[in-house]
Coordinates of C-alpha atoms and ligand atoms in Angstrom, one line a residue:
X1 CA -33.7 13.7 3.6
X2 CA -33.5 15.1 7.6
X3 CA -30.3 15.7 8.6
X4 CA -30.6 12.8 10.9
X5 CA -31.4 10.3 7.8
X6 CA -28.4 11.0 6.0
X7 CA -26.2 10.3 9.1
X8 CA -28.6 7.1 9.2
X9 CA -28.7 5.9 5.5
X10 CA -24.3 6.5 6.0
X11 CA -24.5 4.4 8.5
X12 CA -26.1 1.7 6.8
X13 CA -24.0 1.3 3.9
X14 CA -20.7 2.7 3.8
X15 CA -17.4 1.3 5.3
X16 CA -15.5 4.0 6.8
X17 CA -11.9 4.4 5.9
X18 CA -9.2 3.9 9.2
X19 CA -12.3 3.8 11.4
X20 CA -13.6 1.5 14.2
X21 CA -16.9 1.3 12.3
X22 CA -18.4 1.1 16.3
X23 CA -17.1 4.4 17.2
X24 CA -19.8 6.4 14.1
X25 CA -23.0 4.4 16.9
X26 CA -21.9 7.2 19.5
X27 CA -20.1 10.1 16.8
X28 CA -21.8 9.8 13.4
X29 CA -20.5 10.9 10.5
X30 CA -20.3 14.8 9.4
X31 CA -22.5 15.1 6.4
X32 CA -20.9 18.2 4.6
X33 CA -22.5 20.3 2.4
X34 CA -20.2 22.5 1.1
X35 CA -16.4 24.1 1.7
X36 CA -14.4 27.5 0.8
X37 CA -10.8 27.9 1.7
X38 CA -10.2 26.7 5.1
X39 CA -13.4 25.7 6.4
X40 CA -16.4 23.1 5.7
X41 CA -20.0 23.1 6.4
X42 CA -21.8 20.1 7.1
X43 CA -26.0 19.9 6.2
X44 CA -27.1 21.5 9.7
X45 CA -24.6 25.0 8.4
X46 CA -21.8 23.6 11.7
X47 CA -18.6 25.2 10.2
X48 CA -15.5 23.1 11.0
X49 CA -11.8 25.0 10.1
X50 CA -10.0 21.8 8.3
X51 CA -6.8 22.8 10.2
X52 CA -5.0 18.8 9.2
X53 CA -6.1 20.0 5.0
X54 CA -8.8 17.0 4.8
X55 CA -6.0 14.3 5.3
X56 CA -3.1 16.6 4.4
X57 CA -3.8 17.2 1.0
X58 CA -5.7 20.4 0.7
X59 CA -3.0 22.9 -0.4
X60 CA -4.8 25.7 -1.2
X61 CA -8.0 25.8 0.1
X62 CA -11.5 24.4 -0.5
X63 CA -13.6 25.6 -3.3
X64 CA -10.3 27.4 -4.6
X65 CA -12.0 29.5 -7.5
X66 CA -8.8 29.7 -10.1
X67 CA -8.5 25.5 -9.7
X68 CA -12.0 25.2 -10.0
X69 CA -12.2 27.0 -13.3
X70 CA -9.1 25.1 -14.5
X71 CA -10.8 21.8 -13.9
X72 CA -13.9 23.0 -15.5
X73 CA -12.6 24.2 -18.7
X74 CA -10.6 20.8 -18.8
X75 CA -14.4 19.3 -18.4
X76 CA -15.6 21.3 -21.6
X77 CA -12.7 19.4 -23.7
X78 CA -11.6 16.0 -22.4
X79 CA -12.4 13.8 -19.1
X80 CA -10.0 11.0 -19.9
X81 CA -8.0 9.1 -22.6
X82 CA -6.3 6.4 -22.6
X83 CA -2.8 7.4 -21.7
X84 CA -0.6 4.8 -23.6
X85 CA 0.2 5.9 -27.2
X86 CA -2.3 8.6 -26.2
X87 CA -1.2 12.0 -24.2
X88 CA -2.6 15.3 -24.3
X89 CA -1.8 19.0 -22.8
X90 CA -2.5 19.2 -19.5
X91 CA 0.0 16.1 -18.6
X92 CA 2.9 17.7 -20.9
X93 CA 2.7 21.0 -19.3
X94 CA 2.5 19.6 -16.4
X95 CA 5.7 17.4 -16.4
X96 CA 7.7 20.2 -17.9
X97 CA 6.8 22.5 -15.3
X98 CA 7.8 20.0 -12.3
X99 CA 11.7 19.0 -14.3
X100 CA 11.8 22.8 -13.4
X101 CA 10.8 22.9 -10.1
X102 CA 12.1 19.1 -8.7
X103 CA 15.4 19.0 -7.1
X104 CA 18.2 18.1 -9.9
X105 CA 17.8 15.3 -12.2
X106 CA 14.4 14.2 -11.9
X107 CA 13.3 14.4 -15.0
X108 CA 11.2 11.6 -16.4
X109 CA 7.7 11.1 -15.2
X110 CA 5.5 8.6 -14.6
X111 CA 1.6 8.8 -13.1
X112 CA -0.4 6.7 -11.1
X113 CA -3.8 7.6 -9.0
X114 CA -2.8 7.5 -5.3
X115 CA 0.0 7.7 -3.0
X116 CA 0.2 3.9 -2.4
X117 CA 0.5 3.2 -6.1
X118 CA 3.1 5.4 -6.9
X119 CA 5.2 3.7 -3.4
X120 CA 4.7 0.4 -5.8
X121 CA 5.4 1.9 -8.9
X122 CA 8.5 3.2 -7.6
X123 CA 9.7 0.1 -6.0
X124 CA 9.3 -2.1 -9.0
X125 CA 11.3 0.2 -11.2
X126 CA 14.0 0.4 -8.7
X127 CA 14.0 -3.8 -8.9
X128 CA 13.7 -3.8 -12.7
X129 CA 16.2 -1.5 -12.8
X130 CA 18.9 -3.6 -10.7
X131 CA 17.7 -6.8 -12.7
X132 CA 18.6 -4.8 -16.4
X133 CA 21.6 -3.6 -15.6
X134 CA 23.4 -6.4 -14.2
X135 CA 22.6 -6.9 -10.5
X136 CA 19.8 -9.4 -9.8
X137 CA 20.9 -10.1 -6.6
X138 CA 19.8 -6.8 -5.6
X139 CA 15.7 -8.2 -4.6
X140 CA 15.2 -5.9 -1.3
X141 CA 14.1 -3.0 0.1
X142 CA 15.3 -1.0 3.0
X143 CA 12.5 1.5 5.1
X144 CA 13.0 3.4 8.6
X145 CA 11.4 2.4 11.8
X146 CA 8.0 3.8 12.3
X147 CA 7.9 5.0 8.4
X148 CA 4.4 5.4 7.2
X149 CA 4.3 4.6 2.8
X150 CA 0.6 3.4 2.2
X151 CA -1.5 0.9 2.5
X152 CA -1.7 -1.4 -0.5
X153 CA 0.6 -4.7 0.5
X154 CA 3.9 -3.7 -1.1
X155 CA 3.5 0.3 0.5
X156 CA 2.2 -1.7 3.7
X157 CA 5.3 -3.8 3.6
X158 CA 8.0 -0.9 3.5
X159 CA 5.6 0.7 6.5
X160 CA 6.3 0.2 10.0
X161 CA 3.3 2.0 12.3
X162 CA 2.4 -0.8 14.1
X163 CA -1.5 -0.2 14.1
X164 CA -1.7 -0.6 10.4
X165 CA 1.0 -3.6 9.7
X166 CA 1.1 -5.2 12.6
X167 CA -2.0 -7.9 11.6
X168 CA -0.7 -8.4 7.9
X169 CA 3.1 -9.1 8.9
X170 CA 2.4 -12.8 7.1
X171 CA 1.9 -11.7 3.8
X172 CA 4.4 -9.0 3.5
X173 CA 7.7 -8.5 2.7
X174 CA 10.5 -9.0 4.7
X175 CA 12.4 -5.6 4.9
X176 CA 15.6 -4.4 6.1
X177 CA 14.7 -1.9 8.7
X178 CA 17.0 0.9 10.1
X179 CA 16.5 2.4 13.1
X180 CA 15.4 6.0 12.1
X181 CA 15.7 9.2 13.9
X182 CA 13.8 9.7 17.2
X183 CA 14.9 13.7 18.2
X184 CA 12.2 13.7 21.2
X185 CA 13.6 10.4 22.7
X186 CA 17.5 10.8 21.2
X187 CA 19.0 8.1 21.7
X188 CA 22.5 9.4 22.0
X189 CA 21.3 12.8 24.2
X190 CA 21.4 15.2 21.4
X191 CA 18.6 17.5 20.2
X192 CA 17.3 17.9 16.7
X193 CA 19.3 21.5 15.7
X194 CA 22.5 20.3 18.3
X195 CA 23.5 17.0 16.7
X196 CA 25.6 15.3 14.1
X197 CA 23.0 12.9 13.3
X198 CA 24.8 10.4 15.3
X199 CA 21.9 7.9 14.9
X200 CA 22.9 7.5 11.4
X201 CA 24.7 4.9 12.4
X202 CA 22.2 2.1 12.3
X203 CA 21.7 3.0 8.5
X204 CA 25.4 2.4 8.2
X205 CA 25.3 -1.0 9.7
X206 CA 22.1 -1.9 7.6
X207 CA 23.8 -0.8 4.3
X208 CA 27.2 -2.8 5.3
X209 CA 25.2 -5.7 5.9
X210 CA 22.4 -5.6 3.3
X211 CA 23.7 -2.9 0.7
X212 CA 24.8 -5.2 -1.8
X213 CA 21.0 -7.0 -2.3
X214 CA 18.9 -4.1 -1.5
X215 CA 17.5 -2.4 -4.6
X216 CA 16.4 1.1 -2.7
X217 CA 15.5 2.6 0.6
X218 CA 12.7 4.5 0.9
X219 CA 12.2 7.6 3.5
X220 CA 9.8 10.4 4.3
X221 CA 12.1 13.0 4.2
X222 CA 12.4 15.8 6.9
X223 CA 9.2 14.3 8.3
X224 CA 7.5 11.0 9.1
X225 CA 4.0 12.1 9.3
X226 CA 2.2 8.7 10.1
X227 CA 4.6 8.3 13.4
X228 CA 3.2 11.4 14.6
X229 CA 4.8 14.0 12.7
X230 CA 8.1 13.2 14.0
X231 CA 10.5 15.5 12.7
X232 CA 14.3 14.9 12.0
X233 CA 17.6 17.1 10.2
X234 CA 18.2 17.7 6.8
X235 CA 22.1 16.4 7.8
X236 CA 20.5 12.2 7.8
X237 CA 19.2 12.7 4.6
X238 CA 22.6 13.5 3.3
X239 CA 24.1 10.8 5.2
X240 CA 21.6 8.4 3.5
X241 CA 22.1 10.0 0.2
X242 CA 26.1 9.0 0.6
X243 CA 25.3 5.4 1.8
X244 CA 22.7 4.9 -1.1
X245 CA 25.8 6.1 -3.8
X246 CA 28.7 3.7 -1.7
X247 CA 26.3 1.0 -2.3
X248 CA 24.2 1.3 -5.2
X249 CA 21.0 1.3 -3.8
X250 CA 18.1 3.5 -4.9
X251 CA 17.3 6.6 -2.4
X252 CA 13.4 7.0 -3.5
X253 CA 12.0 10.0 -1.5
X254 CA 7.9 9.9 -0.8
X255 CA 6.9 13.5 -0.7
X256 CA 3.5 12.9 -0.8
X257 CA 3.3 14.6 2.4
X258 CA 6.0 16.9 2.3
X259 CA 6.0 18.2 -1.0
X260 CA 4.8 21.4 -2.1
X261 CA 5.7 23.5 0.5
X262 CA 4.3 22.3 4.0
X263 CA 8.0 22.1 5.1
X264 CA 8.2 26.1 4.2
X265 CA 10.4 24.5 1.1
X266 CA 8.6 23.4 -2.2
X267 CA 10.2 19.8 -1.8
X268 CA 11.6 18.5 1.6
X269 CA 15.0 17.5 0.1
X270 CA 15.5 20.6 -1.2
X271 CA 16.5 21.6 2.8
X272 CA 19.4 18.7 2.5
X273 CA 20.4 20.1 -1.3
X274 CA 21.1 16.4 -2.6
X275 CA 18.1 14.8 -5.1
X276 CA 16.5 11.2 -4.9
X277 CA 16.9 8.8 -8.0
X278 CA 12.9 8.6 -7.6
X279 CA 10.4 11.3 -5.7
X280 CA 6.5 9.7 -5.2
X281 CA 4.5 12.5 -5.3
X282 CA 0.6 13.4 -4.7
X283 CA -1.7 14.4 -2.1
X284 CA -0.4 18.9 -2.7
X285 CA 0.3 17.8 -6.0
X286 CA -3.4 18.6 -7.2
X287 CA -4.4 20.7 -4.1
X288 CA -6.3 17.9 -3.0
X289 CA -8.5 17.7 -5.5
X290 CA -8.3 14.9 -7.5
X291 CA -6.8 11.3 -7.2
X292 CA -3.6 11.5 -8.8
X293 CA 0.0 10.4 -8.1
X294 CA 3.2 10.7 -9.8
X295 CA 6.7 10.0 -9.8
X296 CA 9.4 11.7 -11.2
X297 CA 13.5 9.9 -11.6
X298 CA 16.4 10.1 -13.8
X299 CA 17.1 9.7 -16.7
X300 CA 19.7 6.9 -16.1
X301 CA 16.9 4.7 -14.6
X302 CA 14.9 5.5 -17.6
X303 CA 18.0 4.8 -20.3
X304 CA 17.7 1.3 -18.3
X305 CA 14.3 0.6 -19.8
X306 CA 14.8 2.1 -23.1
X307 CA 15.6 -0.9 -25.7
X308 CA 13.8 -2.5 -29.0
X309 CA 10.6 -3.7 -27.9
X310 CA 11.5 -7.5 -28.0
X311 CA 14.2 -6.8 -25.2
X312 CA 11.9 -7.0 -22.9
X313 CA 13.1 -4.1 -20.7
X314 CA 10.2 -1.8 -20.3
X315 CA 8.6 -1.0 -17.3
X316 CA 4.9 -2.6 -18.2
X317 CA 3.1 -1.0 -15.0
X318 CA -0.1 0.6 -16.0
X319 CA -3.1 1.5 -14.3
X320 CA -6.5 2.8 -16.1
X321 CA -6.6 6.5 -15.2
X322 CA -2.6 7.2 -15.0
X323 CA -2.5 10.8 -16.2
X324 CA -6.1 11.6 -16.3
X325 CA -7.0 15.1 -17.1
X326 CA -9.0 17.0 -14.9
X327 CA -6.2 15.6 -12.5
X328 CA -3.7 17.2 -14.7
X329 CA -5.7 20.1 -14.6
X330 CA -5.6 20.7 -11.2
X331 CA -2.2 20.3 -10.8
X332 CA -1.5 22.8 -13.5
X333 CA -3.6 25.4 -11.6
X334 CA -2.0 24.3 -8.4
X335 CA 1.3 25.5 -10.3
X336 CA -0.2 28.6 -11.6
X337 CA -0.8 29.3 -7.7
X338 CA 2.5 28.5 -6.6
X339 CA 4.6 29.6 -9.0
X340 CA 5.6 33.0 -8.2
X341 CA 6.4 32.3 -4.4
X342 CA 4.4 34.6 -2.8
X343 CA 2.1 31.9 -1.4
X344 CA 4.7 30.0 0.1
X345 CA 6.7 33.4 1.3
X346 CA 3.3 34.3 3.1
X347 CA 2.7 30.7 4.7
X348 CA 6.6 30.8 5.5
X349 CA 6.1 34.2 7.6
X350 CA 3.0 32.9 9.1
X351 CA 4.8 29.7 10.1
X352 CA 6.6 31.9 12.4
X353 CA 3.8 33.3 14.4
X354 CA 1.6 30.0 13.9
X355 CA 4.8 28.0 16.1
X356 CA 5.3 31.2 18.6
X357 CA 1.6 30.9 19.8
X358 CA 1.9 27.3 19.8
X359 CA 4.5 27.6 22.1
X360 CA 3.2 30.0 24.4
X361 CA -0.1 28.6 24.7
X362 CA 0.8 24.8 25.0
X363 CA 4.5 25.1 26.3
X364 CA 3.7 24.8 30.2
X365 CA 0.7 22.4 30.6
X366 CA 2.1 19.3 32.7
X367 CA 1.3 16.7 29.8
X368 CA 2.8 18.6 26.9
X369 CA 5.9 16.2 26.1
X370 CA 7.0 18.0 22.8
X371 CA 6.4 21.0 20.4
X372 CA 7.7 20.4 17.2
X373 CA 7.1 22.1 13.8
X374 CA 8.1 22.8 10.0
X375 CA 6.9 25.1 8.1
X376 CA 3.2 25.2 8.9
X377 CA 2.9 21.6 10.3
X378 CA 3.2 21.9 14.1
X379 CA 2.8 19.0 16.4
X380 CA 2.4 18.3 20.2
X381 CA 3.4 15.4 22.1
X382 CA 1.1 14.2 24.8
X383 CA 2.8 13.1 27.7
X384 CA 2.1 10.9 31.2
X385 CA 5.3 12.1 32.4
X386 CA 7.3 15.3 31.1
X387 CA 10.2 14.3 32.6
X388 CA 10.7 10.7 31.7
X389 CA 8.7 11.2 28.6
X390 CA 6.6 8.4 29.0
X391 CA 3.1 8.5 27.0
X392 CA -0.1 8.6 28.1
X393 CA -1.9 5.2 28.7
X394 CA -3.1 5.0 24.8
X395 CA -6.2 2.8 25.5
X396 CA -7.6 5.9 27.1
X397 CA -7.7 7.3 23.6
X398 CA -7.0 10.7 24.7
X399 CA -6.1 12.4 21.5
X400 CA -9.5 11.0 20.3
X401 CA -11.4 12.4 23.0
X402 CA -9.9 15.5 22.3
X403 CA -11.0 15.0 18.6
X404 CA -14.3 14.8 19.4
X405 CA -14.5 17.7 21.7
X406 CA -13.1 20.1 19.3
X407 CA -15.7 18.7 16.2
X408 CA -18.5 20.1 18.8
X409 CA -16.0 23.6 18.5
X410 CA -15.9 23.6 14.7
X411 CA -12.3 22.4 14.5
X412 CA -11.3 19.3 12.8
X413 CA -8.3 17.9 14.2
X414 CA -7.5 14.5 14.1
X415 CA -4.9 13.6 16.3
X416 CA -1.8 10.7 15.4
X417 CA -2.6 8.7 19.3
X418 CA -1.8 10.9 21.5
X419 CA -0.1 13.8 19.0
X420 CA -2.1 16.7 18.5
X421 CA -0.9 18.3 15.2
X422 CA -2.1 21.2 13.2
X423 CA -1.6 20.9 9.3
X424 CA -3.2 23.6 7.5
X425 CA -3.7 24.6 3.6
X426 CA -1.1 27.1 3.1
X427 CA -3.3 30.1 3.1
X428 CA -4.5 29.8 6.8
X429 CA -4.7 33.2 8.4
X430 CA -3.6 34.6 11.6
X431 CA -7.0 34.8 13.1
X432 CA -7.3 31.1 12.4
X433 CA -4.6 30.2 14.0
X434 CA -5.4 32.1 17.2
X435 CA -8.9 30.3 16.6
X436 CA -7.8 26.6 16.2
X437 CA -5.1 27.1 19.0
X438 CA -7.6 28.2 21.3
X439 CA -9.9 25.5 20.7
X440 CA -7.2 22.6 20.9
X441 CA -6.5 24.1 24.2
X442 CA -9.6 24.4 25.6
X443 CA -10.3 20.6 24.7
X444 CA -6.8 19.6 26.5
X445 CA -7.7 21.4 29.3
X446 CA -11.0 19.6 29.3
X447 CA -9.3 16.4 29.0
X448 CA -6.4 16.5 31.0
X449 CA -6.9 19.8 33.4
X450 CA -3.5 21.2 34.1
Ligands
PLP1 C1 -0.7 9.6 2.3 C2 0.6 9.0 2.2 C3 0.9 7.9 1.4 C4 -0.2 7.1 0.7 O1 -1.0 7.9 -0.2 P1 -2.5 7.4 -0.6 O2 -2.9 8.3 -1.6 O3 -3.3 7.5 0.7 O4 -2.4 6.0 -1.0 C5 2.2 7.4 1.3 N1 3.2 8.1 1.9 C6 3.0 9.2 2.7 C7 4.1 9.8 3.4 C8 1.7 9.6 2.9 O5 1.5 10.7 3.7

């Protein structure tokens, strides 16, 4: 088929995911061919660098050869078994290595095949928990303003970006929301390394007020990607971590977009030094290869489950490819990558210079509201206003004009609104990053001249 028939037959059948199926009549879809480490080639041989990691979950590169011949060897032995009863290698390495590598405690570990699943996952064993163990009053869940958990209704429900939940609000649950940390807009006048995390204080009143029937809170830790890669201190996550213990409630930690390494740590909550009773992981966790979710908690929650069959206490949650293989595989070579810390020393010491030039190039332009970063994740704040802060007009869809100017440039950002962010596979090099940053400026500056 021509280039221009793929585009066409796309077009005609498939159903875009987070997409205004309208906007592919005037930008059709990128038909690529092929990728190796950061970049991707579409059927015309365009190169795009995938500076956000294909949704945030390319760790390591595209076409990584030592993954790819993990997953292949996997191929030339087993695809997939049925994972009750049934287990096999690649899954029991794999869990030993993480007990190692998680903060303290986690060490029980249960798979799903997507983020969103393992948000629901985690959430029922948190309530069946509570109802086992003597506390069935506890039926709720507390999340943070603006926190992004998935999409499925349950992961939907604990979310609060407006543009995804807003229209569903009658069929989800009700949660008890705190009002989160907001460094760029502090409420109280502080900034994110000056502060005591005053704005911890809404949690308190939440927990005082709903403690005793919430089952667990669940947070993005360090960074709440969805709300535009808003960033906040290590010192709330303690704080919440001490609320969760005065009130038995459930701290459950999604790091499916923090974890391994793109906060310069292997685990976000490994900057506070307190652990989760339950960590979602998945996107990093098999470079961002293969479907595959997972989440690791204590072994008190699990003591709770563990009774003679007719009890009735186990957690009967299933789902058909939980701990699939080739998944496994990947993750096991994603470990083998990892493991010695020179990957993540490199991307730490890049980090550095990848912030520095983001600064100097982006710093001064009349509509750059915020820089922000960790570890390699950098993010800037479109502004109408510097001084008051106040955003652009967002039905001018600046951030997706900007999109589309830099596809034309061979980079694939995709901004959050009106936040332009970079988040790269760990291995991005120097050159680039001088090559991304120039682009994303060039597009602003085509945008919104300075
Ligand atoms: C991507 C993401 C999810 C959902 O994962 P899916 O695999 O897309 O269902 C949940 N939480 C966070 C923080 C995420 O970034």
């Amino acid at each position: 088929m021509a280039v221009k028939d793929w585009a066409k037959t796309d077009f005609e059948y498939i159903w875009h995911p987070c997409s205004q199926m309208k906007d592919y009549e005037e930008l059709s879809p990128i038909v690529v061919e092929h990728g190796e480490g950061m970049y991707l080639y579409d059927i015309e041989g365009n190169r795009y660098v995938d500076v956000i990691s294909s949704w945030w979950c390319n760790l390591l590169g595209h076409c990584n050869p030592h993954i790819n011949e993990e997953i292949q060897k996997q191929l030339q032995s087993l695809e997939h078994v049925i994972f009750a009863n049934f287990t096999h290698k690649q899954a029991i390495r794999l869990c030993e290595r993480l007990a190692k590598l998680l903060p303290e405690g986690l060490c029980k570990f249960n798979f799903t095949d997507n983020g969103s699943s393992a948000i629901e996952a985690a959430m029922k064993v948190s309530f069946q928990y509570h109802q086992q163990t003597g506390n069935p009053q506890k039926t709720r869940f507390m999340a943070l303003s603006e926190a992004y958990h998935g999409e499925t209704i349950g992961a939907l429900s604990v979310g609060d970006c407006d543009l995804y939940t807003e229209l569903y609000k009658p069929i989800l649950m009700d949660i008890v929301r705190i009002q989160g940390p907001d460094c760029y807009r502090c409420p109280y006048g502080k900034d994110r390394d000056n502060c005591n995390c005053e704005c911890a204080k809404n949690a308190e009143e939440m927990f005082e007020k709903y403690g005793n029937e919430t089952a667990a809170l669940l947070v993005e830790p360090l960074l709440q990607g969805s709300a535009g890669m808003k960033i906040y201190p290590p010192l709330y996550l303690k704080k919440l971590r001490e609320l969760c213990d005065k009130y038995n409630v459930h701290l459950i930690a999604d790091e499916i977009a923090t974890g391994y390494g793109r906060t310069g740590k292997m685990f976000a909550f490994n900057h506070a030094r307190v652990s989760p009773d339950i960590m979602c992981l998945s996107k990093g966790l098999t470079g961002g290869y293969m479907p595959m979710a997972i989440f690791a908690t204590t072994q008190k929650i699990y003591d709770a489950f563990y009774d003679e069959y007719n009890t009735h206490k186990a957690f009967m949650h299933s789902h058909t490819y939980s701990g699939n293989p080739l998944a496994c595989s990947a993750a096991n070579a994603v470990l083998d990558i990892l493991e010695d810390g020179s990957v993540l020393k490199k991307a730490n010491e890049n980090a550095l210079y990848f912030n520095q030039i983001i600064k100097e190039k982006f710093a001064s332009h009349k509509n750059v509201g915020d820089i922000r970063n960790i570890g390699l994740i950098n993010a800037i704040e479109l502004v109408k206003d510097k001084t008051t802060k106040e955003p652009l007009d967002s039905t001018l869809r600046t951030g997706y004009q900007i999109y589309k100017k830099a596809l034309k440039k061979g980079v694939l950002l995709r901004p959050l609104g009106d936040v332009i962010y970079f988040n790269p596979p760990l291995i991005i090099s120097r050159e680039d990053m001088d090559f991304v940053t120039d682009v994303a400026l060039e597009c602003l500056n085509e945008i919104l001249p300075d």
